[in-house]
Amino acid sequence: MGITENNLTEVHFTKDDLLERILSPDNLNKAYKQVVSNGGRGGVDNMETEEFLSYLKLHKDELVRSLIDGNYHPNSVLRVEISKENDKKRQHAIPTVSLIQQAISQILSAIYEREFSNNSFGFRPRRSAHQALRTVWNYINACNKYALDLDLEQFFDTVNQSKLIEILSLKIKDRRVISLIHKYLRTGVIIGHKLEESSRGVPQGGPLSPLLSNIMLNELDKELERRGHPFVRYADDCAQRMREGPA
């Protein structure tokens, strides 16, 4: 399925051409416009979005060739802390200008959207937190006695990368795309001036991470549906209706 501005359209993928679709001029142009519109600050290379067009004019062909040949290695991400409520801190990753991540996300979203649960609302096109709240309210009005609130603590920082790659491989048959995503997962983070390996987790901050989180947690959604439990999930937060008290 392909996502257009107003609806979903059928797109046919073959086993081995997914990377070419990701790197197609049309998809890269859409990715560029989205990255520029998002703004944001530069990563470890200090390149801001307004400087990226000049870089692409000089290096686009070289970049695309390195991706097709499998020689591309993404830069490490810059790790910063963002204040949360109750004086807590959240780890946030700032990638370098993330054109390729955005391009991957656009194509994979077209594949996975029809796989996702109707009860999943976070980081999805035409879905919002308000829709999630309305669904919760409908469950409340159904006179259910109990609700179970789940918050997967430090989910993005603790994702099992091997399991994520295994799940991706069930749907994505172009091994070059799997390898590229794996490189992004393992690229490492810069904390202060020190490089640390990233053997687990999905760095928050890049355009690919929200989609990968939904792909991972779609396994939870499917299990809840298999058991007949009505629920609402927004990213790593989930509320589950229960007719009886929790065991």
PDB file of C-alpha atoms in Angstrom:
ATOM      1  CA  MET A   1       0.000   0.000   0.000  1.00  0.00           C
ATOM      2  CA  GLY A   2       1.267   3.482  -0.836  1.00  0.00           C
ATOM      3  CA  ILE A   3       0.369   6.588   1.139  1.00  0.00           C
ATOM      4  CA  THR A   4      -0.713   9.574  -0.923  1.00  0.00           C
ATOM      5  CA  GLU A   5      -1.914  12.913   0.407  1.00  0.00           C
ATOM      6  CA  ASN A   6      -5.512  11.829   0.836  1.00  0.00           C
ATOM      7  CA  ASN A   7      -5.697   8.061   0.653  1.00  0.00           C
ATOM      8  CA  LEU A   8      -3.926   4.735   0.335  1.00  0.00           C
ATOM      9  CA  THR A   9      -3.031   3.382  -3.094  1.00  0.00           C
ATOM     10  CA  GLU A  10      -1.791  -0.027  -4.150  1.00  0.00           C
ATOM     11  CA  VAL A  11       1.970  -0.330  -4.695  1.00  0.00           C
ATOM     12  CA  HIS A  12       3.634  -3.543  -5.879  1.00  0.00           C
ATOM     13  CA  PHE A  13       6.980  -4.464  -4.352  1.00  0.00           C
ATOM     14  CA  THR A  14       9.230  -7.215  -5.606  1.00  0.00           C
ATOM     15  CA  LYS A  15      11.785  -9.127  -3.599  1.00  0.00           C
ATOM     16  CA  ASP A  16      14.903  -7.293  -4.634  1.00  0.00           C
ATOM     17  CA  ASP A  17      14.034  -3.763  -5.746  1.00  0.00           C
ATOM     18  CA  LEU A  18      13.015  -2.148  -2.475  1.00  0.00           C
ATOM     19  CA  LEU A  19      16.271  -0.216  -2.084  1.00  0.00           C
ATOM     20  CA  GLU A  20      15.863   1.219  -5.583  1.00  0.00           C
ATOM     21  CA  ARG A  21      12.377   2.397  -4.638  1.00  0.00           C
ATOM     22  CA  ILE A  22      13.765   4.031  -1.507  1.00  0.00           C
ATOM     23  CA  LEU A  23      16.420   5.800  -3.595  1.00  0.00           C
ATOM     24  CA  SER A  24      14.113   6.786  -6.449  1.00  0.00           C
ATOM     25  CA  PRO A  25      14.234  10.518  -7.308  1.00  0.00           C
ATOM     26  CA  ASP A  26      10.568  10.973  -6.413  1.00  0.00           C
ATOM     27  CA  ASN A  27      10.948   9.389  -2.978  1.00  0.00           C
ATOM     28  CA  LEU A  28      14.197  11.245  -2.227  1.00  0.00           C
ATOM     29  CA  ASN A  29      12.615  14.562  -3.247  1.00  0.00           C
ATOM     30  CA  LYS A  30       9.689  13.946  -0.905  1.00  0.00           C
ATOM     31  CA  ALA A  31      12.109  12.982   1.849  1.00  0.00           C
ATOM     32  CA  TYR A  32      14.164  16.142   1.293  1.00  0.00           C
ATOM     33  CA  LYS A  33      11.084  18.387   1.532  1.00  0.00           C
ATOM     34  CA  GLN A  34       9.960  16.638   4.714  1.00  0.00           C
ATOM     35  CA  VAL A  35      13.381  16.873   6.374  1.00  0.00           C
ATOM     36  CA  VAL A  36      13.683  20.582   5.528  1.00  0.00           C
ATOM     37  CA  SER A  37      10.166  21.308   6.792  1.00  0.00           C
ATOM     38  CA  ASN A  38      10.980  19.556  10.081  1.00  0.00           C
ATOM     39  CA  GLY A  39      13.935  21.873  10.724  1.00  0.00           C
ATOM     40  CA  GLY A  40      15.852  20.736  13.794  1.00  0.00           C
ATOM     41  CA  ARG A  41      19.465  21.156  14.796  1.00  0.00           C
ATOM     42  CA  GLY A  42      22.592  19.616  13.308  1.00  0.00           C
ATOM     43  CA  GLY A  43      24.167  16.393  14.532  1.00  0.00           C
ATOM     44  CA  VAL A  44      27.802  15.413  14.872  1.00  0.00           C
ATOM     45  CA  ASP A  45      28.691  16.907  11.481  1.00  0.00           C
ATOM     46  CA  ASN A  46      27.127  20.286  12.431  1.00  0.00           C
ATOM     47  CA  MET A  47      25.323  20.428   9.066  1.00  0.00           C
ATOM     48  CA  GLU A  48      22.012  22.272   9.319  1.00  0.00           C
ATOM     49  CA  THR A  49      19.070  21.530   7.030  1.00  0.00           C
ATOM     50  CA  GLU A  50      19.470  24.797   5.092  1.00  0.00           C
ATOM     51  CA  GLU A  51      22.999  23.715   4.108  1.00  0.00           C
ATOM     52  CA  PHE A  52      21.922  20.299   2.896  1.00  0.00           C
ATOM     53  CA  LEU A  53      20.796  21.274  -0.611  1.00  0.00           C
ATOM     54  CA  SER A  54      24.278  22.507  -1.524  1.00  0.00           C
ATOM     55  CA  TYR A  55      25.747  19.275  -0.178  1.00  0.00           C
ATOM     56  CA  LEU A  56      23.324  17.152  -2.235  1.00  0.00           C
ATOM     57  CA  LYS A  57      24.097  19.024  -5.456  1.00  0.00           C
ATOM     58  CA  LEU A  58      27.733  17.997  -5.084  1.00  0.00           C
ATOM     59  CA  HIS A  59      27.434  14.543  -3.531  1.00  0.00           C
ATOM     60  CA  LYS A  60      24.007  13.043  -4.363  1.00  0.00           C
ATOM     61  CA  ASP A  61      25.285  10.579  -6.994  1.00  0.00           C
ATOM     62  CA  GLU A  62      28.133   9.511  -4.719  1.00  0.00           C
ATOM     63  CA  LEU A  63      25.700   9.032  -1.821  1.00  0.00           C
ATOM     64  CA  VAL A  64      23.257   6.944  -3.866  1.00  0.00           C
ATOM     65  CA  ARG A  65      26.054   4.797  -5.307  1.00  0.00           C
ATOM     66  CA  SER A  66      27.485   4.061  -1.851  1.00  0.00           C
ATOM     67  CA  LEU A  67      24.028   2.968  -0.676  1.00  0.00           C
ATOM     68  CA  ILE A  68      23.487   0.652  -3.630  1.00  0.00           C
ATOM     69  CA  ASP A  69      26.984  -0.818  -3.324  1.00  0.00           C
ATOM     70  CA  GLY A  70      26.570  -1.363   0.428  1.00  0.00           C
ATOM     71  CA  ASN A  71      29.494   0.915   1.311  1.00  0.00           C
ATOM     72  CA  TYR A  72      27.432   3.582   3.062  1.00  0.00           C
ATOM     73  CA  HIS A  73      28.058   4.076   6.780  1.00  0.00           C
ATOM     74  CA  PRO A  74      25.809   6.531   8.626  1.00  0.00           C
ATOM     75  CA  ASN A  75      27.313   8.956  11.105  1.00  0.00           C
ATOM     76  CA  SER A  76      26.894   8.382  14.810  1.00  0.00           C
ATOM     77  CA  VAL A  77      24.076  10.261  16.517  1.00  0.00           C
ATOM     78  CA  LEU A  78      24.532  12.987  19.097  1.00  0.00           C
ATOM     79  CA  ARG A  79      22.994  12.113  22.472  1.00  0.00           C
ATOM     80  CA  VAL A  80      21.429  14.885  24.542  1.00  0.00           C
ATOM     81  CA  GLU A  81      19.144  14.895  27.579  1.00  0.00           C
ATOM     82  CA  ILE A  82      15.702  16.503  27.559  1.00  0.00           C
ATOM     83  CA  SER A  83      13.973  17.435  30.805  1.00  0.00           C
ATOM     84  CA  LYS A  84      10.712  15.662  31.604  1.00  0.00           C
ATOM     85  CA  GLU A  85       8.215  15.999  34.423  1.00  0.00           C
ATOM     86  CA  ASN A  86       9.347  15.361  38.010  1.00  0.00           C
ATOM     87  CA  ASP A  87      12.924  16.416  37.178  1.00  0.00           C
ATOM     88  CA  LYS A  88      13.445  13.276  35.099  1.00  0.00           C
ATOM     89  CA  LYS A  89      15.568  13.202  31.952  1.00  0.00           C
ATOM     90  CA  ARG A  90      14.856  11.562  28.599  1.00  0.00           C
ATOM     91  CA  GLN A  91      17.643  10.514  26.252  1.00  0.00           C
ATOM     92  CA  HIS A  92      17.231  12.082  22.822  1.00  0.00           C
ATOM     93  CA  ALA A  93      19.357  11.331  19.754  1.00  0.00           C
ATOM     94  CA  ILE A  94      20.129  13.984  17.152  1.00  0.00           C
ATOM     95  CA  PRO A  95      21.109  12.350  13.846  1.00  0.00           C
ATOM     96  CA  THR A  96      22.883  14.104  11.030  1.00  0.00           C
ATOM     97  CA  VAL A  97      20.481  15.470   8.399  1.00  0.00           C
ATOM     98  CA  SER A  98      18.369  12.362   8.009  1.00  0.00           C
ATOM     99  CA  LEU A  99      17.377  12.255   4.321  1.00  0.00           C
ATOM    100  CA  ILE A 100      17.980   8.506   3.940  1.00  0.00           C
ATOM    101  CA  GLN A 101      16.179   7.621   7.164  1.00  0.00           C
ATOM    102  CA  GLN A 102      13.199   9.660   6.001  1.00  0.00           C
ATOM    103  CA  ALA A 103      13.298   7.989   2.577  1.00  0.00           C
ATOM    104  CA  ILE A 104      13.334   4.526   4.186  1.00  0.00           C
ATOM    105  CA  SER A 105      10.496   5.479   6.526  1.00  0.00           C
ATOM    106  CA  GLN A 106       8.271   6.666   3.681  1.00  0.00           C
ATOM    107  CA  ILE A 107       8.534   3.386   1.772  1.00  0.00           C
ATOM    108  CA  LEU A 108       8.306   1.098   4.801  1.00  0.00           C
ATOM    109  CA  SER A 109       5.282   3.001   6.086  1.00  0.00           C
ATOM    110  CA  ALA A 110       3.549   2.177   2.822  1.00  0.00           C
ATOM    111  CA  ILE A 111       4.224  -1.507   3.466  1.00  0.00           C
ATOM    112  CA  TYR A 112       3.412  -1.704   7.171  1.00  0.00           C
ATOM    113  CA  GLU A 113       0.406   0.617   7.536  1.00  0.00           C
ATOM    114  CA  ARG A 114      -2.071  -2.101   6.588  1.00  0.00           C
ATOM    115  CA  GLU A 115      -0.378  -4.483   9.036  1.00  0.00           C
ATOM    116  CA  PHE A 116      -0.869  -2.239  12.056  1.00  0.00           C
ATOM    117  CA  SER A 117      -3.730  -2.534  14.535  1.00  0.00           C
ATOM    118  CA  ASN A 118      -6.657  -0.108  14.492  1.00  0.00           C
ATOM    119  CA  ASN A 119      -5.952   0.315  18.201  1.00  0.00           C
ATOM    120  CA  SER A 120      -2.494   1.808  17.552  1.00  0.00           C
ATOM    121  CA  PHE A 121      -2.478   5.617  17.284  1.00  0.00           C
ATOM    122  CA  GLY A 122       1.061   6.925  17.817  1.00  0.00           C
ATOM    123  CA  PHE A 123       3.348   8.024  14.945  1.00  0.00           C
ATOM    124  CA  ARG A 124       0.872   7.069  12.235  1.00  0.00           C
ATOM    125  CA  PRO A 125      -0.619   9.096   9.357  1.00  0.00           C
ATOM    126  CA  ARG A 126      -4.061  10.575  10.013  1.00  0.00           C
ATOM    127  CA  ARG A 127      -4.051   9.303  13.616  1.00  0.00           C
ATOM    128  CA  SER A 128      -3.705  11.372  16.752  1.00  0.00           C
ATOM    129  CA  ALA A 129      -3.685  11.375  20.531  1.00  0.00           C
ATOM    130  CA  HIS A 130      -7.211  12.840  20.463  1.00  0.00           C
ATOM    131  CA  GLN A 131      -8.461   9.801  18.550  1.00  0.00           C
ATOM    132  CA  ALA A 132      -6.800   7.540  21.118  1.00  0.00           C
ATOM    133  CA  LEU A 133      -8.517   9.433  23.947  1.00  0.00           C
ATOM    134  CA  ARG A 134     -11.894   9.148  22.238  1.00  0.00           C
ATOM    135  CA  THR A 135     -11.432   5.385  21.951  1.00  0.00           C
ATOM    136  CA  VAL A 136     -10.533   5.170  25.642  1.00  0.00           C
ATOM    137  CA  TRP A 137     -13.645   7.199  26.460  1.00  0.00           C
ATOM    138  CA  ASN A 138     -15.780   4.774  24.452  1.00  0.00           C
ATOM    139  CA  TYR A 139     -14.388   1.914  26.535  1.00  0.00           C
ATOM    140  CA  ILE A 140     -15.206   3.809  29.716  1.00  0.00           C
ATOM    141  CA  ASN A 141     -18.774   4.375  28.561  1.00  0.00           C
ATOM    142  CA  ALA A 142     -19.105   0.650  27.885  1.00  0.00           C
ATOM    143  CA  CYS A 143     -19.241   0.241  31.681  1.00  0.00           C
ATOM    144  CA  ASN A 144     -16.029  -1.676  32.018  1.00  0.00           C
ATOM    145  CA  LYS A 145     -14.993  -2.040  35.599  1.00  0.00           C
ATOM    146  CA  TYR A 146     -11.203  -2.045  35.343  1.00  0.00           C
ATOM    147  CA  ALA A 147      -8.457  -0.721  33.113  1.00  0.00           C
ATOM    148  CA  LEU A 148      -4.819  -1.722  33.033  1.00  0.00           C
ATOM    149  CA  ASP A 149      -2.374   1.070  32.226  1.00  0.00           C
ATOM    150  CA  LEU A 150       0.938  -0.044  30.702  1.00  0.00           C
ATOM    151  CA  ASP A 151       3.998   2.132  30.219  1.00  0.00           C
ATOM    152  CA  LEU A 152       6.996   0.333  28.752  1.00  0.00           C
ATOM    153  CA  GLU A 153       9.746   2.046  30.715  1.00  0.00           C
ATOM    154  CA  GLN A 154      12.760   3.130  28.618  1.00  0.00           C
ATOM    155  CA  PHE A 155      11.328   1.216  25.664  1.00  0.00           C
ATOM    156  CA  PHE A 156      13.290   3.039  22.945  1.00  0.00           C
ATOM    157  CA  ASP A 157      16.553   2.575  24.845  1.00  0.00           C
ATOM    158  CA  THR A 158      16.066  -1.145  25.478  1.00  0.00           C
ATOM    159  CA  VAL A 159      14.670  -2.554  22.210  1.00  0.00           C
ATOM    160  CA  ASN A 160      16.251  -5.896  21.360  1.00  0.00           C
ATOM    161  CA  GLN A 161      17.842  -5.098  18.004  1.00  0.00           C
ATOM    162  CA  SER A 162      18.249  -8.722  16.974  1.00  0.00           C
ATOM    163  CA  LYS A 163      14.544  -9.363  17.549  1.00  0.00           C
ATOM    164  CA  LEU A 164      13.639  -6.214  15.624  1.00  0.00           C
ATOM    165  CA  ILE A 165      15.770  -7.291  12.657  1.00  0.00           C
ATOM    166  CA  GLU A 166      14.148 -10.736  12.787  1.00  0.00           C
ATOM    167  CA  ILE A 167      10.669  -9.168  12.658  1.00  0.00           C
ATOM    168  CA  LEU A 168      11.656  -6.863   9.801  1.00  0.00           C
ATOM    169  CA  SER A 169      13.061  -9.792   7.839  1.00  0.00           C
ATOM    170  CA  LEU A 170       9.664 -11.505   7.828  1.00  0.00           C
ATOM    171  CA  LYS A 171       8.294  -8.745   5.587  1.00  0.00           C
ATOM    172  CA  ILE A 172      11.326  -7.041   4.005  1.00  0.00           C
ATOM    173  CA  LYS A 173      13.039  -9.436   1.591  1.00  0.00           C
ATOM    174  CA  ASP A 174      15.584  -7.009   0.148  1.00  0.00           C
ATOM    175  CA  ARG A 175      18.574  -7.831   2.343  1.00  0.00           C
ATOM    176  CA  ARG A 176      20.272  -4.556   1.444  1.00  0.00           C
ATOM    177  CA  VAL A 177      17.485  -2.646   3.186  1.00  0.00           C
ATOM    178  CA  ILE A 178      17.741  -4.849   6.275  1.00  0.00           C
ATOM    179  CA  SER A 179      21.495  -4.287   6.347  1.00  0.00           C
ATOM    180  CA  LEU A 180      21.057  -0.528   6.020  1.00  0.00           C
ATOM    181  CA  ILE A 181      18.574  -0.380   8.895  1.00  0.00           C
ATOM    182  CA  HIS A 182      20.932  -2.497  10.993  1.00  0.00           C
ATOM    183  CA  LYS A 183      23.711   0.022  10.321  1.00  0.00           C
ATOM    184  CA  TYR A 184      21.511   2.822  11.622  1.00  0.00           C
ATOM    185  CA  LEU A 185      20.749   0.823  14.756  1.00  0.00           C
ATOM    186  CA  ARG A 186      24.425   0.042  15.410  1.00  0.00           C
ATOM    187  CA  THR A 187      25.952   3.378  14.422  1.00  0.00           C
ATOM    188  CA  GLY A 188      26.696   4.376  18.015  1.00  0.00           C
ATOM    189  CA  VAL A 189      26.043   7.561  19.978  1.00  0.00           C
ATOM    190  CA  ILE A 190      28.254  10.492  20.895  1.00  0.00           C
ATOM    191  CA  ILE A 191      27.908  11.414  24.572  1.00  0.00           C
ATOM    192  CA  GLY A 192      30.032  14.431  25.361  1.00  0.00           C
ATOM    193  CA  HIS A 193      33.004  13.708  23.131  1.00  0.00           C
ATOM    194  CA  LYS A 194      32.968   9.938  23.583  1.00  0.00           C
ATOM    195  CA  LEU A 195      31.595   7.348  21.146  1.00  0.00           C
ATOM    196  CA  GLU A 196      29.556   4.572  22.737  1.00  0.00           C
ATOM    197  CA  GLU A 197      28.337   1.475  20.923  1.00  0.00           C
ATOM    198  CA  SER A 198      24.593   0.998  20.513  1.00  0.00           C
ATOM    199  CA  SER A 199      24.046  -2.742  20.832  1.00  0.00           C
ATOM    200  CA  ARG A 200      20.437  -2.309  21.926  1.00  0.00           C
ATOM    201  CA  GLY A 201      17.686   0.258  21.595  1.00  0.00           C
ATOM    202  CA  VAL A 202      16.304   2.483  18.844  1.00  0.00           C
ATOM    203  CA  PRO A 203      17.670   6.032  19.121  1.00  0.00           C
ATOM    204  CA  GLN A 204      14.893   8.586  19.552  1.00  0.00           C
ATOM    205  CA  GLY A 205      15.059  11.644  17.338  1.00  0.00           C
ATOM    206  CA  GLY A 206      15.385  10.203  13.825  1.00  0.00           C
ATOM    207  CA  PRO A 207      12.425   9.821  11.420  1.00  0.00           C
ATOM    208  CA  LEU A 208      12.890   6.045  11.219  1.00  0.00           C
ATOM    209  CA  SER A 209      12.721   5.310  14.954  1.00  0.00           C
ATOM    210  CA  PRO A 210       8.953   5.871  15.466  1.00  0.00           C
ATOM    211  CA  LEU A 211       8.124   3.497  12.629  1.00  0.00           C
ATOM    212  CA  LEU A 212      10.519   0.837  13.946  1.00  0.00           C
ATOM    213  CA  SER A 213       8.945   1.132  17.383  1.00  0.00           C
ATOM    214  CA  ASN A 214       5.482   0.534  15.920  1.00  0.00           C
ATOM    215  CA  ILE A 215       6.755  -2.462  13.937  1.00  0.00           C
ATOM    216  CA  MET A 216       8.198  -3.935  17.133  1.00  0.00           C
ATOM    217  CA  LEU A 217       5.125  -3.219  19.283  1.00  0.00           C
ATOM    218  CA  ASN A 218       2.760  -4.481  16.612  1.00  0.00           C
ATOM    219  CA  GLU A 219       3.663  -7.921  17.970  1.00  0.00           C
ATOM    220  CA  LEU A 220       2.172  -6.865  21.326  1.00  0.00           C
ATOM    221  CA  ASP A 221      -0.926  -5.522  19.557  1.00  0.00           C
ATOM    222  CA  LYS A 222      -1.470  -8.790  17.717  1.00  0.00           C
ATOM    223  CA  GLU A 223      -1.165 -10.796  20.935  1.00  0.00           C
ATOM    224  CA  LEU A 224      -3.670  -8.565  22.765  1.00  0.00           C
ATOM    225  CA  GLU A 225      -6.087  -8.921  19.849  1.00  0.00           C
ATOM    226  CA  ARG A 226      -5.574 -12.690  19.778  1.00  0.00           C
ATOM    227  CA  ARG A 227      -6.606 -12.810  23.434  1.00  0.00           C
ATOM    228  CA  GLY A 228      -9.654 -10.633  22.798  1.00  0.00           C
ATOM    229  CA  HIS A 229      -8.521  -7.679  24.931  1.00  0.00           C
ATOM    230  CA  PRO A 230      -9.754  -4.263  23.767  1.00  0.00           C
ATOM    231  CA  PHE A 231      -6.902  -1.767  24.170  1.00  0.00           C
ATOM    232  CA  VAL A 232      -5.489   1.550  23.028  1.00  0.00           C
ATOM    233  CA  ARG A 233      -1.772   2.003  22.353  1.00  0.00           C
ATOM    234  CA  TYR A 234       0.022   5.264  21.721  1.00  0.00           C
ATOM    235  CA  ALA A 235       3.733   4.578  21.116  1.00  0.00           C
ATOM    236  CA  ASP A 236       4.978   2.808  24.274  1.00  0.00           C
ATOM    237  CA  ASP A 237       1.899   3.636  26.390  1.00  0.00           C
ATOM    238  CA  CYS A 238      -1.043   1.240  26.428  1.00  0.00           C
ATOM    239  CA  ALA A 239      -4.421   1.102  28.193  1.00  0.00           C
ATOM    240  CA  GLN A 240      -6.219  -2.224  28.263  1.00  0.00           C
ATOM    241  CA  ARG A 241      -9.877  -2.792  29.159  1.00  0.00           C
ATOM    242  CA  MET A 242     -10.615  -5.568  31.642  1.00  0.00           C
ATOM    243  CA  ARG A 243     -14.047  -6.978  32.477  1.00  0.00           C
ATOM    244  CA  GLU A 244     -12.738  -8.494  35.705  1.00  0.00           C
ATOM    245  CA  GLY A 245     -10.122  -7.327  38.159  1.00  0.00           C
ATOM    246  CA  PRO A 246      -6.457  -7.911  37.308  1.00  0.00           C
ATOM    247  CA  ALA A 247      -5.175 -11.314  38.347  1.00  0.00           C
TER     248      ALA A 247
END
